[in-house]
């Protein structure tokens, strides 16, 4: 079996933009709550290219087999379906980025929506544009790249046990039914596990 070559590191962050833990906590406290627990909006779509660069898309065709076509998830086996689509809350991502481009995170979707564990527990199913997705149970944690791009305090911020339920680093979706998703498309909760929805 041929060993896969490591893909380029991707974009680096600007240390001058790193915020302190106190600034991040104050910024989080100042964010208004998302206005609707049942509906949200796609704010940004990103694809990670093979050369390490990032591409912001106006639309994509989510696929059960490919996730976001052309994204790094498909190129890097074992292609764990539990981490197929990486998602962050738009307002939290903008707070952490502090003026840097959102594509720096490496996540696929940035959403104006409450993605906390209370609102979207694993197994929740959502319409995202014309695609049906399910929230997976796999934790979305900060990594070495996140640390380099956004700083030590940002990593502490997203990994803090007291705030883990908020999913500040984000969550993962897997695609159940493919379909077109455009920037600005609606996100709508179909069902949550405690509402009788099946997961699989």
JSON list of N, CA and C in Angstrom, two decimals, residues 38-113:
[
{"chain": "A", "resi": 38, "resn": "UNK", "atom": "N", "xyz": [-34.24, 26.94, 16.15]},
{"chain": "A", "resi": 38, "resn": "UNK", "atom": "CA", "xyz": [-34.66, 25.97, 15.13]},
{"chain": "A", "resi": 38, "resn": "UNK", "atom": "C", "xyz": [-34.11, 26.26, 13.75]},
{"chain": "A", "resi": 39, "resn": "UNK", "atom": "N", "xyz": [-33.74, 27.49, 13.51]},
{"chain": "A", "resi": 39, "resn": "UNK", "atom": "CA", "xyz": [-33.31, 27.87, 12.16]},
{"chain": "A", "resi": 39, "resn": "UNK", "atom": "C", "xyz": [-32.07, 28.76, 12.24]},
{"chain": "A", "resi": 40, "resn": "UNK", "atom": "N", "xyz": [-31.21, 28.62, 11.23]},
{"chain": "A", "resi": 40, "resn": "UNK", "atom": "CA", "xyz": [-30.02, 29.45, 11.13]},
{"chain": "A", "resi": 40, "resn": "UNK", "atom": "C", "xyz": [-29.70, 29.72, 9.67]},
{"chain": "A", "resi": 41, "resn": "UNK", "atom": "N", "xyz": [-28.44, 30.07, 9.42]},
{"chain": "A", "resi": 41, "resn": "UNK", "atom": "CA", "xyz": [-28.05, 30.48, 8.07]},
{"chain": "A", "resi": 41, "resn": "UNK", "atom": "C", "xyz": [-26.60, 30.09, 7.82]},
{"chain": "A", "resi": 42, "resn": "UNK", "atom": "N", "xyz": [-26.31, 29.70, 6.58]},
{"chain": "A", "resi": 42, "resn": "UNK", "atom": "CA", "xyz": [-24.93, 29.43, 6.17]},
{"chain": "A", "resi": 42, "resn": "UNK", "atom": "C", "xyz": [-24.25, 30.77, 5.88]},
{"chain": "A", "resi": 43, "resn": "UNK", "atom": "N", "xyz": [-23.18, 31.06, 6.61]},
{"chain": "A", "resi": 43, "resn": "UNK", "atom": "CA", "xyz": [-22.49, 32.35, 6.45]},
{"chain": "A", "resi": 43, "resn": "UNK", "atom": "C", "xyz": [-21.28, 32.25, 5.53]},
{"chain": "A", "resi": 44, "resn": "UNK", "atom": "N", "xyz": [-20.62, 31.08, 5.50]},
{"chain": "A", "resi": 44, "resn": "UNK", "atom": "CA", "xyz": [-19.41, 30.93, 4.71]},
{"chain": "A", "resi": 44, "resn": "UNK", "atom": "C", "xyz": [-19.17, 29.44, 4.44]},
{"chain": "A", "resi": 45, "resn": "UNK", "atom": "N", "xyz": [-18.67, 29.14, 3.25]},
{"chain": "A", "resi": 45, "resn": "UNK", "atom": "CA", "xyz": [-18.33, 27.76, 2.86]},
{"chain": "A", "resi": 45, "resn": "UNK", "atom": "C", "xyz": [-16.88, 27.75, 2.39]},
{"chain": "A", "resi": 46, "resn": "UNK", "atom": "N", "xyz": [-16.09, 26.80, 2.90]},
{"chain": "A", "resi": 46, "resn": "UNK", "atom": "CA", "xyz": [-14.66, 26.75, 2.59]},
{"chain": "A", "resi": 46, "resn": "UNK", "atom": "C", "xyz": [-14.26, 25.34, 2.17]},
{"chain": "A", "resi": 47, "resn": "UNK", "atom": "N", "xyz": [-13.38, 25.27, 1.17]},
{"chain": "A", "resi": 47, "resn": "UNK", "atom": "CA", "xyz": [-12.81, 24.00, 0.73]},
{"chain": "A", "resi": 47, "resn": "UNK", "atom": "C", "xyz": [-11.30, 24.07, 0.88]},
{"chain": "A", "resi": 48, "resn": "UNK", "atom": "N", "xyz": [-10.69, 23.02, 1.42]},
{"chain": "A", "resi": 48, "resn": "UNK", "atom": "CA", "xyz": [-9.24, 22.94, 1.58]},
{"chain": "A", "resi": 48, "resn": "UNK", "atom": "C", "xyz": [-8.65, 22.24, 0.36]},
{"chain": "A", "resi": 49, "resn": "UNK", "atom": "N", "xyz": [-7.85, 22.96, -0.39]},
{"chain": "A", "resi": 49, "resn": "UNK", "atom": "CA", "xyz": [-7.29, 22.43, -1.63]},
{"chain": "A", "resi": 49, "resn": "UNK", "atom": "C", "xyz": [-6.02, 21.62, -1.38]},
{"chain": "A", "resi": 50, "resn": "UNK", "atom": "N", "xyz": [-5.65, 20.80, -2.35]},
{"chain": "A", "resi": 50, "resn": "UNK", "atom": "CA", "xyz": [-4.51, 19.91, -2.19]},
{"chain": "A", "resi": 50, "resn": "UNK", "atom": "C", "xyz": [-3.19, 20.65, -2.03]},
{"chain": "A", "resi": 51, "resn": "UNK", "atom": "N", "xyz": [-3.10, 21.88, -2.53]},
{"chain": "A", "resi": 51, "resn": "UNK", "atom": "CA", "xyz": [-1.86, 22.64, -2.41]},
{"chain": "A", "resi": 51, "resn": "UNK", "atom": "C", "xyz": [-1.76, 23.40, -1.08]},
{"chain": "A", "resi": 52, "resn": "UNK", "atom": "N", "xyz": [-2.72, 23.18, -0.18]},
{"chain": "A", "resi": 52, "resn": "UNK", "atom": "CA", "xyz": [-2.71, 23.84, 1.12]},
{"chain": "A", "resi": 52, "resn": "UNK", "atom": "C", "xyz": [-3.49, 25.13, 1.16]},
{"chain": "A", "resi": 53, "resn": "UNK", "atom": "N", "xyz": [-3.87, 25.65, 0.01]},
{"chain": "A", "resi": 53, "resn": "UNK", "atom": "CA", "xyz": [-4.64, 26.89, -0.01]},
{"chain": "A", "resi": 53, "resn": "UNK", "atom": "C", "xyz": [-6.11, 26.61, 0.32]},
{"chain": "A", "resi": 54, "resn": "UNK", "atom": "N", "xyz": [-6.85, 27.66, 0.58]},
{"chain": "A", "resi": 54, "resn": "UNK", "atom": "CA", "xyz": [-8.26, 27.56, 0.92]},
{"chain": "A", "resi": 54, "resn": "UNK", "atom": "C", "xyz": [-9.07, 28.31, -0.12]},
{"chain": "A", "resi": 55, "resn": "UNK", "atom": "N", "xyz": [-10.23, 27.76, -0.42]},
{"chain": "A", "resi": 55, "resn": "UNK", "atom": "CA", "xyz": [-11.11, 28.36, -1.42]},
{"chain": "A", "resi": 55, "resn": "UNK", "atom": "C", "xyz": [-12.47, 28.62, -0.78]},
{"chain": "A", "resi": 56, "resn": "UNK", "atom": "N", "xyz": [-12.89, 29.87, -0.79]},
{"chain": "A", "resi": 56, "resn": "UNK", "atom": "CA", "xyz": [-14.23, 30.22, -0.30]},
{"chain": "A", "resi": 56, "resn": "UNK", "atom": "C", "xyz": [-15.21, 30.06, -1.45]},
{"chain": "A", "resi": 57, "resn": "UNK", "atom": "N", "xyz": [-16.25, 29.28, -1.21]},
{"chain": "A", "resi": 57, "resn": "UNK", "atom": "CA", "xyz": [-17.20, 28.91, -2.26]},
{"chain": "A", "resi": 57, "resn": "UNK", "atom": "C", "xyz": [-18.51, 29.66, -2.09]},
{"chain": "A", "resi": 58, "resn": "UNK", "atom": "N", "xyz": [-19.13, 30.01, -3.19]},
{"chain": "A", "resi": 58, "resn": "UNK", "atom": "CA", "xyz": [-20.48, 30.57, -3.14]},
{"chain": "A", "resi": 58, "resn": "UNK", "atom": "C", "xyz": [-21.52, 29.47, -3.01]},
{"chain": "A", "resi": 59, "resn": "UNK", "atom": "N", "xyz": [-21.15, 28.25, -3.45]},
{"chain": "A", "resi": 59, "resn": "UNK", "atom": "CA", "xyz": [-22.05, 27.10, -3.36]},
{"chain": "A", "resi": 59, "resn": "UNK", "atom": "C", "xyz": [-21.23, 25.83, -3.45]},
{"chain": "A", "resi": 60, "resn": "UNK", "atom": "N", "xyz": [-21.78, 24.74, -2.94]},
{"chain": "A", "resi": 60, "resn": "UNK", "atom": "CA", "xyz": [-21.16, 23.42, -3.08]},
{"chain": "A", "resi": 60, "resn": "UNK", "atom": "C", "xyz": [-22.25, 22.38, -3.13]},
{"chain": "A", "resi": 61, "resn": "UNK", "atom": "N", "xyz": [-21.92, 21.23, -3.66]},
{"chain": "A", "resi": 61, "resn": "UNK", "atom": "CA", "xyz": [-22.85, 20.11, -3.76]},
{"chain": "A", "resi": 61, "resn": "UNK", "atom": "C", "xyz": [-22.42, 19.07, -2.73]},
{"chain": "A", "resi": 62, "resn": "UNK", "atom": "N", "xyz": [-23.02, 19.11, -1.54]},
{"chain": "A", "resi": 62, "resn": "UNK", "atom": "CA", "xyz": [-22.64, 18.14, -0.51]},
{"chain": "A", "resi": 62, "resn": "UNK", "atom": "C", "xyz": [-22.96, 16.73, -0.99]},
{"chain": "A", "resi": 63, "resn": "UNK", "atom": "N", "xyz": [-22.07, 15.80, -0.64]},
{"chain": "A", "resi": 63, "resn": "UNK", "atom": "CA", "xyz": [-22.17, 14.43, -1.12]},
{"chain": "A", "resi": 63, "resn": "UNK", "atom": "C", "xyz": [-21.96, 13.45, 0.02]},
{"chain": "A", "resi": 64, "resn": "UNK", "atom": "N", "xyz": [-22.75, 12.38, 0.03]},
{"chain": "A", "resi": 64, "resn": "UNK", "atom": "CA", "xyz": [-22.58, 11.33, 1.05]},
{"chain": "A", "resi": 64, "resn": "UNK", "atom": "C", "xyz": [-21.17, 10.74, 0.97]},
{"chain": "A", "resi": 65, "resn": "UNK", "atom": "N", "xyz": [-20.66, 10.58, -0.23]},
{"chain": "A", "resi": 65, "resn": "UNK", "atom": "CA", "xyz": [-19.35, 9.94, -0.42]},
{"chain": "A", "resi": 65, "resn": "UNK", "atom": "C", "xyz": [-18.19, 10.93, -0.33]},
{"chain": "A", "resi": 66, "resn": "UNK", "atom": "N", "xyz": [-18.39, 12.16, -0.79]},
{"chain": "A", "resi": 66, "resn": "UNK", "atom": "CA", "xyz": [-17.29, 13.12, -0.91]},
{"chain": "A", "resi": 66, "resn": "UNK", "atom": "C", "xyz": [-17.28, 14.19, 0.17]},
{"chain": "A", "resi": 67, "resn": "UNK", "atom": "N", "xyz": [-18.38, 14.36, 0.88]},
{"chain": "A", "resi": 67, "resn": "UNK", "atom": "CA", "xyz": [-18.49, 15.50, 1.78]},
{"chain": "A", "resi": 67, "resn": "UNK", "atom": "C", "xyz": [-18.58, 16.77, 0.95]},
{"chain": "A", "resi": 68, "resn": "UNK", "atom": "N", "xyz": [-17.65, 17.70, 1.15]},
{"chain": "A", "resi": 68, "resn": "UNK", "atom": "CA", "xyz": [-17.50, 18.85, 0.27]},
{"chain": "A", "resi": 68, "resn": "UNK", "atom": "C", "xyz": [-16.56, 18.42, -0.86]},
{"chain": "A", "resi": 69, "resn": "UNK", "atom": "N", "xyz": [-17.05, 18.26, -2.08]},
{"chain": "A", "resi": 69, "resn": "UNK", "atom": "CA", "xyz": [-16.18, 17.77, -3.16]},
{"chain": "A", "resi": 69, "resn": "UNK", "atom": "C", "xyz": [-14.93, 18.63, -3.32]},
{"chain": "A", "resi": 70, "resn": "UNK", "atom": "N", "xyz": [-13.78, 17.95, -3.43]},
{"chain": "A", "resi": 70, "resn": "UNK", "atom": "CA", "xyz": [-12.51, 18.65, -3.58]},
{"chain": "A", "resi": 70, "resn": "UNK", "atom": "C", "xyz": [-11.85, 19.03, -2.27]},
{"chain": "A", "resi": 71, "resn": "UNK", "atom": "N", "xyz": [-12.51, 18.77, -1.13]},
{"chain": "A", "resi": 71, "resn": "UNK", "atom": "CA", "xyz": [-11.95, 19.12, 0.17]},
{"chain": "A", "resi": 71, "resn": "UNK", "atom": "C", "xyz": [-10.97, 18.05, 0.65]},
{"chain": "A", "resi": 72, "resn": "UNK", "atom": "N", "xyz": [-10.13, 18.43, 1.61]},
{"chain": "A", "resi": 72, "resn": "UNK", "atom": "CA", "xyz": [-9.12, 17.53, 2.12]},
{"chain": "A", "resi": 72, "resn": "UNK", "atom": "C", "xyz": [-9.65, 16.28, 2.79]},
{"chain": "A", "resi": 73, "resn": "UNK", "atom": "N", "xyz": [-10.88, 16.30, 3.31]},
{"chain": "A", "resi": 73, "resn": "UNK", "atom": "CA", "xyz": [-11.42, 15.13, 3.99]},
{"chain": "A", "resi": 73, "resn": "UNK", "atom": "C", "xyz": [-11.37, 13.90, 3.09]},
{"chain": "A", "resi": 74, "resn": "UNK", "atom": "N", "xyz": [-11.74, 14.05, 1.83]},
{"chain": "A", "resi": 74, "resn": "UNK", "atom": "CA", "xyz": [-11.78, 12.89, 0.93]},
{"chain": "A", "resi": 74, "resn": "UNK", "atom": "C", "xyz": [-10.38, 12.42, 0.55]},
{"chain": "A", "resi": 75, "resn": "UNK", "atom": "N", "xyz": [-9.43, 13.32, 0.51]},
{"chain": "A", "resi": 75, "resn": "UNK", "atom": "CA", "xyz": [-8.07, 12.95, 0.07]},
{"chain": "A", "resi": 75, "resn": "UNK", "atom": "C", "xyz": [-7.28, 12.23, 1.15]},
{"chain": "A", "resi": 76, "resn": "UNK", "atom": "N", "xyz": [-7.74, 12.27, 2.40]},
{"chain": "A", "resi": 76, "resn": "UNK", "atom": "CA", "xyz": [-6.96, 11.72, 3.50]},
{"chain": "A", "resi": 76, "resn": "UNK", "atom": "C", "xyz": [-7.70, 10.57, 4.17]},
{"chain": "A", "resi": 77, "resn": "UNK", "atom": "N", "xyz": [-7.58, 9.34, 3.64]},
{"chain": "A", "resi": 77, "resn": "UNK", "atom": "CA", "xyz": [-8.18, 8.19, 4.31]},
{"chain": "A", "resi": 77, "resn": "UNK", "atom": "C", "xyz": [-7.74, 8.14, 5.77]},
{"chain": "A", "resi": 78, "resn": "UNK", "atom": "N", "xyz": [-8.56, 7.59, 6.68]},
{"chain": "A", "resi": 78, "resn": "UNK", "atom": "CA", "xyz": [-9.67, 6.68, 6.44]},
{"chain": "A", "resi": 78, "resn": "UNK", "atom": "C", "xyz": [-11.00, 7.33, 6.15]},
{"chain": "A", "resi": 79, "resn": "UNK", "atom": "N", "xyz": [-11.06, 8.64, 5.94]},
{"chain": "A", "resi": 79, "resn": "UNK", "atom": "CA", "xyz": [-12.31, 9.32, 5.60]},
{"chain": "A", "resi": 79, "resn": "UNK", "atom": "C", "xyz": [-13.41, 8.99, 6.62]},
{"chain": "A", "resi": 80, "resn": "UNK", "atom": "N", "xyz": [-13.13, 9.30, 7.84]},
{"chain": "A", "resi": 80, "resn": "UNK", "atom": "CA", "xyz": [-14.06, 9.02, 8.93]},
{"chain": "A", "resi": 80, "resn": "UNK", "atom": "C", "xyz": [-15.34, 9.82, 8.72]},
{"chain": "A", "resi": 81, "resn": "UNK", "atom": "N", "xyz": [-16.50, 9.16, 8.53]},
{"chain": "A", "resi": 81, "resn": "UNK", "atom": "CA", "xyz": [-17.74, 9.90, 8.32]},
{"chain": "A", "resi": 81, "resn": "UNK", "atom": "C", "xyz": [-18.13, 10.75, 9.52]},
{"chain": "A", "resi": 82, "resn": "UNK", "atom": "N", "xyz": [-17.58, 10.41, 10.70]},
{"chain": "A", "resi": 82, "resn": "UNK", "atom": "CA", "xyz": [-17.91, 11.19, 11.89]},
{"chain": "A", "resi": 82, "resn": "UNK", "atom": "C", "xyz": [-17.25, 12.56, 11.89]},
{"chain": "A", "resi": 83, "resn": "UNK", "atom": "N", "xyz": [-16.29, 12.79, 10.99]},
{"chain": "A", "resi": 83, "resn": "UNK", "atom": "CA", "xyz": [-15.64, 14.10, 10.89]},
{"chain": "A", "resi": 83, "resn": "UNK", "atom": "C", "xyz": [-15.69, 14.62, 9.46]},
{"chain": "A", "resi": 84, "resn": "UNK", "atom": "N", "xyz": [-16.74, 14.29, 8.74]},
{"chain": "A", "resi": 84, "resn": "UNK", "atom": "CA", "xyz": [-16.82, 14.60, 7.31]},
{"chain": "A", "resi": 84, "resn": "UNK", "atom": "C", "xyz": [-16.89, 16.10, 7.04]},
{"chain": "A", "resi": 85, "resn": "UNK", "atom": "N", "xyz": [-17.73, 16.81, 7.76]},
{"chain": "A", "resi": 85, "resn": "UNK", "atom": "CA", "xyz": [-17.93, 18.25, 7.54]},
{"chain": "A", "resi": 85, "resn": "UNK", "atom": "C", "xyz": [-17.65, 18.98, 8.86]},
{"chain": "A", "resi": 86, "resn": "UNK", "atom": "N", "xyz": [-16.66, 19.86, 8.87]},
{"chain": "A", "resi": 86, "resn": "UNK", "atom": "CA", "xyz": [-16.32, 20.62, 10.07]},
{"chain": "A", "resi": 86, "resn": "UNK", "atom": "C", "xyz": [-17.06, 21.96, 10.06]},
{"chain": "A", "resi": 87, "resn": "UNK", "atom": "N", "xyz": [-17.64, 22.29, 11.21]},
{"chain": "A", "resi": 87, "resn": "UNK", "atom": "CA", "xyz": [-18.55, 23.44, 11.30]},
{"chain": "A", "resi": 87, "resn": "UNK", "atom": "C", "xyz": [-18.21, 24.29, 12.51]},
{"chain": "A", "resi": 88, "resn": "UNK", "atom": "N", "xyz": [-18.24, 25.60, 12.35]},
{"chain": "A", "resi": 88, "resn": "UNK", "atom": "CA", "xyz": [-18.08, 26.53, 13.46]},
{"chain": "A", "resi": 88, "resn": "UNK", "atom": "C", "xyz": [-19.21, 27.56, 13.46]},
{"chain": "A", "resi": 89, "resn": "UNK", "atom": "N", "xyz": [-19.52, 28.06, 14.65]},
{"chain": "A", "resi": 89, "resn": "UNK", "atom": "CA", "xyz": [-20.43, 29.20, 14.74]},
{"chain": "A", "resi": 89, "resn": "UNK", "atom": "C", "xyz": [-19.71, 30.43, 14.21]},
{"chain": "A", "resi": 90, "resn": "UNK", "atom": "N", "xyz": [-20.32, 31.13, 13.30]},
{"chain": "A", "resi": 90, "resn": "UNK", "atom": "CA", "xyz": [-19.70, 32.27, 12.62]},
{"chain": "A", "resi": 90, "resn": "UNK", "atom": "C", "xyz": [-19.21, 33.33, 13.60]},
{"chain": "A", "resi": 91, "resn": "UNK", "atom": "N", "xyz": [-20.04, 33.69, 14.57]},
{"chain": "A", "resi": 91, "resn": "UNK", "atom": "CA", "xyz": [-19.68, 34.78, 15.50]},
{"chain": "A", "resi": 91, "resn": "UNK", "atom": "C", "xyz": [-18.47, 34.40, 16.35]},
{"chain": "A", "resi": 92, "resn": "UNK", "atom": "N", "xyz": [-18.40, 33.15, 16.78]},
{"chain": "A", "resi": 92, "resn": "UNK", "atom": "CA", "xyz": [-17.27, 32.71, 17.59]},
{"chain": "A", "resi": 92, "resn": "UNK", "atom": "C", "xyz": [-16.00, 32.66, 16.75]},
{"chain": "A", "resi": 93, "resn": "UNK", "atom": "N", "xyz": [-16.12, 32.18, 15.52]},
{"chain": "A", "resi": 93, "resn": "UNK", "atom": "CA", "xyz": [-14.95, 32.13, 14.63]},
{"chain": "A", "resi": 93, "resn": "UNK", "atom": "C", "xyz": [-14.41, 33.53, 14.37]},
{"chain": "A", "resi": 94, "resn": "UNK", "atom": "N", "xyz": [-15.28, 34.48, 14.14]},
{"chain": "A", "resi": 94, "resn": "UNK", "atom": "CA", "xyz": [-14.84, 35.85, 13.89]},
{"chain": "A", "resi": 94, "resn": "UNK", "atom": "C", "xyz": [-14.18, 36.46, 15.12]},
{"chain": "A", "resi": 95, "resn": "UNK", "atom": "N", "xyz": [-14.68, 36.13, 16.29]},
{"chain": "A", "resi": 95, "resn": "UNK", "atom": "CA", "xyz": [-14.06, 36.60, 17.53]},
{"chain": "A", "resi": 95, "resn": "UNK", "atom": "C", "xyz": [-12.63, 36.08, 17.63]},
{"chain": "A", "resi": 96, "resn": "UNK", "atom": "N", "xyz": [-12.44, 34.79, 17.45]},
{"chain": "A", "resi": 96, "resn": "UNK", "atom": "CA", "xyz": [-11.12, 34.18, 17.58]},
{"chain": "A", "resi": 96, "resn": "UNK", "atom": "C", "xyz": [-10.18, 34.67, 16.48]},
{"chain": "A", "resi": 97, "resn": "UNK", "atom": "N", "xyz": [-10.70, 34.78, 15.25]},
{"chain": "A", "resi": 97, "resn": "UNK", "atom": "CA", "xyz": [-9.86, 35.19, 14.12]},
{"chain": "A", "resi": 97, "resn": "UNK", "atom": "C", "xyz": [-9.37, 36.62, 14.26]},
{"chain": "A", "resi": 98, "resn": "UNK", "atom": "N", "xyz": [-10.17, 37.48, 14.89]},
{"chain": "A", "resi": 98, "resn": "UNK", "atom": "CA", "xyz": [-9.76, 38.86, 15.15]},
{"chain": "A", "resi": 98, "resn": "UNK", "atom": "C", "xyz": [-9.27, 39.55, 13.87]},
{"chain": "A", "resi": 99, "resn": "UNK", "atom": "N", "xyz": [-10.08, 39.47, 12.84]},
{"chain": "A", "resi": 99, "resn": "UNK", "atom": "CA", "xyz": [-9.75, 40.15, 11.59]},
{"chain": "A", "resi": 99, "resn": "UNK", "atom": "C", "xyz": [-9.09, 39.28, 10.54]},
{"chain": "A", "resi": 100, "resn": "UNK", "atom": "N", "xyz": [-8.65, 38.09, 10.91]},
{"chain": "A", "resi": 100, "resn": "UNK", "atom": "CA", "xyz": [-8.08, 37.17, 9.93]},
{"chain": "A", "resi": 100, "resn": "UNK", "atom": "C", "xyz": [-9.20, 36.48, 9.16]},
{"chain": "A", "resi": 101, "resn": "UNK", "atom": "N", "xyz": [-8.85, 35.97, 7.98]},
{"chain": "A", "resi": 101, "resn": "UNK", "atom": "CA", "xyz": [-9.85, 35.33, 7.14]},
{"chain": "A", "resi": 101, "resn": "UNK", "atom": "C", "xyz": [-10.35, 34.05, 7.79]},
{"chain": "A", "resi": 102, "resn": "UNK", "atom": "N", "xyz": [-11.65, 33.79, 7.71]},
{"chain": "A", "resi": 102, "resn": "UNK", "atom": "CA", "xyz": [-12.22, 32.61, 8.33]},
{"chain": "A", "resi": 102, "resn": "UNK", "atom": "C", "xyz": [-11.68, 31.31, 7.73]},
{"chain": "A", "resi": 103, "resn": "UNK", "atom": "N", "xyz": [-11.24, 31.35, 6.49]},
{"chain": "A", "resi": 103, "resn": "UNK", "atom": "CA", "xyz": [-10.72, 30.14, 5.86]},
{"chain": "A", "resi": 103, "resn": "UNK", "atom": "C", "xyz": [-9.48, 29.61, 6.58]},
{"chain": "A", "resi": 104, "resn": "UNK", "atom": "N", "xyz": [-8.86, 30.44, 7.40]},
{"chain": "A", "resi": 104, "resn": "UNK", "atom": "CA", "xyz": [-7.68, 30.03, 8.16]},
{"chain": "A", "resi": 104, "resn": "UNK", "atom": "C", "xyz": [-7.97, 28.86, 9.09]},
{"chain": "A", "resi": 105, "resn": "UNK", "atom": "N", "xyz": [-9.20, 28.75, 9.57]},
{"chain": "A", "resi": 105, "resn": "UNK", "atom": "CA", "xyz": [-9.54, 27.68, 10.51]},
{"chain": "A", "resi": 105, "resn": "UNK", "atom": "C", "xyz": [-9.43, 26.30, 9.87]},
{"chain": "A", "resi": 106, "resn": "UNK", "atom": "N", "xyz": [-9.78, 26.18, 8.61]},
{"chain": "A", "resi": 106, "resn": "UNK", "atom": "CA", "xyz": [-9.81, 24.87, 7.98]},
{"chain": "A", "resi": 106, "resn": "UNK", "atom": "C", "xyz": [-11.17, 24.19, 8.08]},
{"chain": "A", "resi": 107, "resn": "UNK", "atom": "N", "xyz": [-12.14, 24.84, 8.71]},
{"chain": "A", "resi": 107, "resn": "UNK", "atom": "CA", "xyz": [-13.49, 24.28, 8.76]},
{"chain": "A", "resi": 107, "resn": "UNK", "atom": "C", "xyz": [-14.20, 24.54, 7.44]},
{"chain": "A", "resi": 108, "resn": "UNK", "atom": "N", "xyz": [-15.24, 23.74, 7.19]},
{"chain": "A", "resi": 108, "resn": "UNK", "atom": "CA", "xyz": [-15.96, 23.84, 5.92]},
{"chain": "A", "resi": 108, "resn": "UNK", "atom": "C", "xyz": [-17.12, 24.83, 5.95]},
{"chain": "A", "resi": 109, "resn": "UNK", "atom": "N", "xyz": [-17.82, 24.88, 7.08]},
{"chain": "A", "resi": 109, "resn": "UNK", "atom": "CA", "xyz": [-18.99, 25.75, 7.18]},
{"chain": "A", "resi": 109, "resn": "UNK", "atom": "C", "xyz": [-18.89, 26.64, 8.41]},
{"chain": "A", "resi": 110, "resn": "UNK", "atom": "N", "xyz": [-19.27, 27.89, 8.22]},
{"chain": "A", "resi": 110, "resn": "UNK", "atom": "CA", "xyz": [-19.43, 28.84, 9.31]},
{"chain": "A", "resi": 110, "resn": "UNK", "atom": "C", "xyz": [-20.89, 29.26, 9.28]},
{"chain": "A", "resi": 111, "resn": "UNK", "atom": "N", "xyz": [-21.55, 29.12, 10.44]},
{"chain": "A", "resi": 111, "resn": "UNK", "atom": "CA", "xyz": [-23.00, 29.25, 10.46]},
{"chain": "A", "resi": 111, "resn": "UNK", "atom": "C", "xyz": [-23.46, 30.25, 11.50]},
{"chain": "A", "resi": 112, "resn": "UNK", "atom": "N", "xyz": [-24.51, 30.97, 11.17]},
{"chain": "A", "resi": 112, "resn": "UNK", "atom": "CA", "xyz": [-25.19, 31.82, 12.14]},
{"chain": "A", "resi": 112, "resn": "UNK", "atom": "C", "xyz": [-26.27, 30.95, 12.78]},
{"chain": "A", "resi": 113, "resn": "UNK", "atom": "N", "xyz": [-25.87, 30.24, 13.83]},
{"chain": "A", "resi": 113, "resn": "UNK", "atom": "CA", "xyz": [-26.75, 29.25, 14.44]},
{"chain": "A", "resi": 113, "resn": "UNK", "atom": "C", "xyz": [-26.15, 28.82, 15.76]}
]
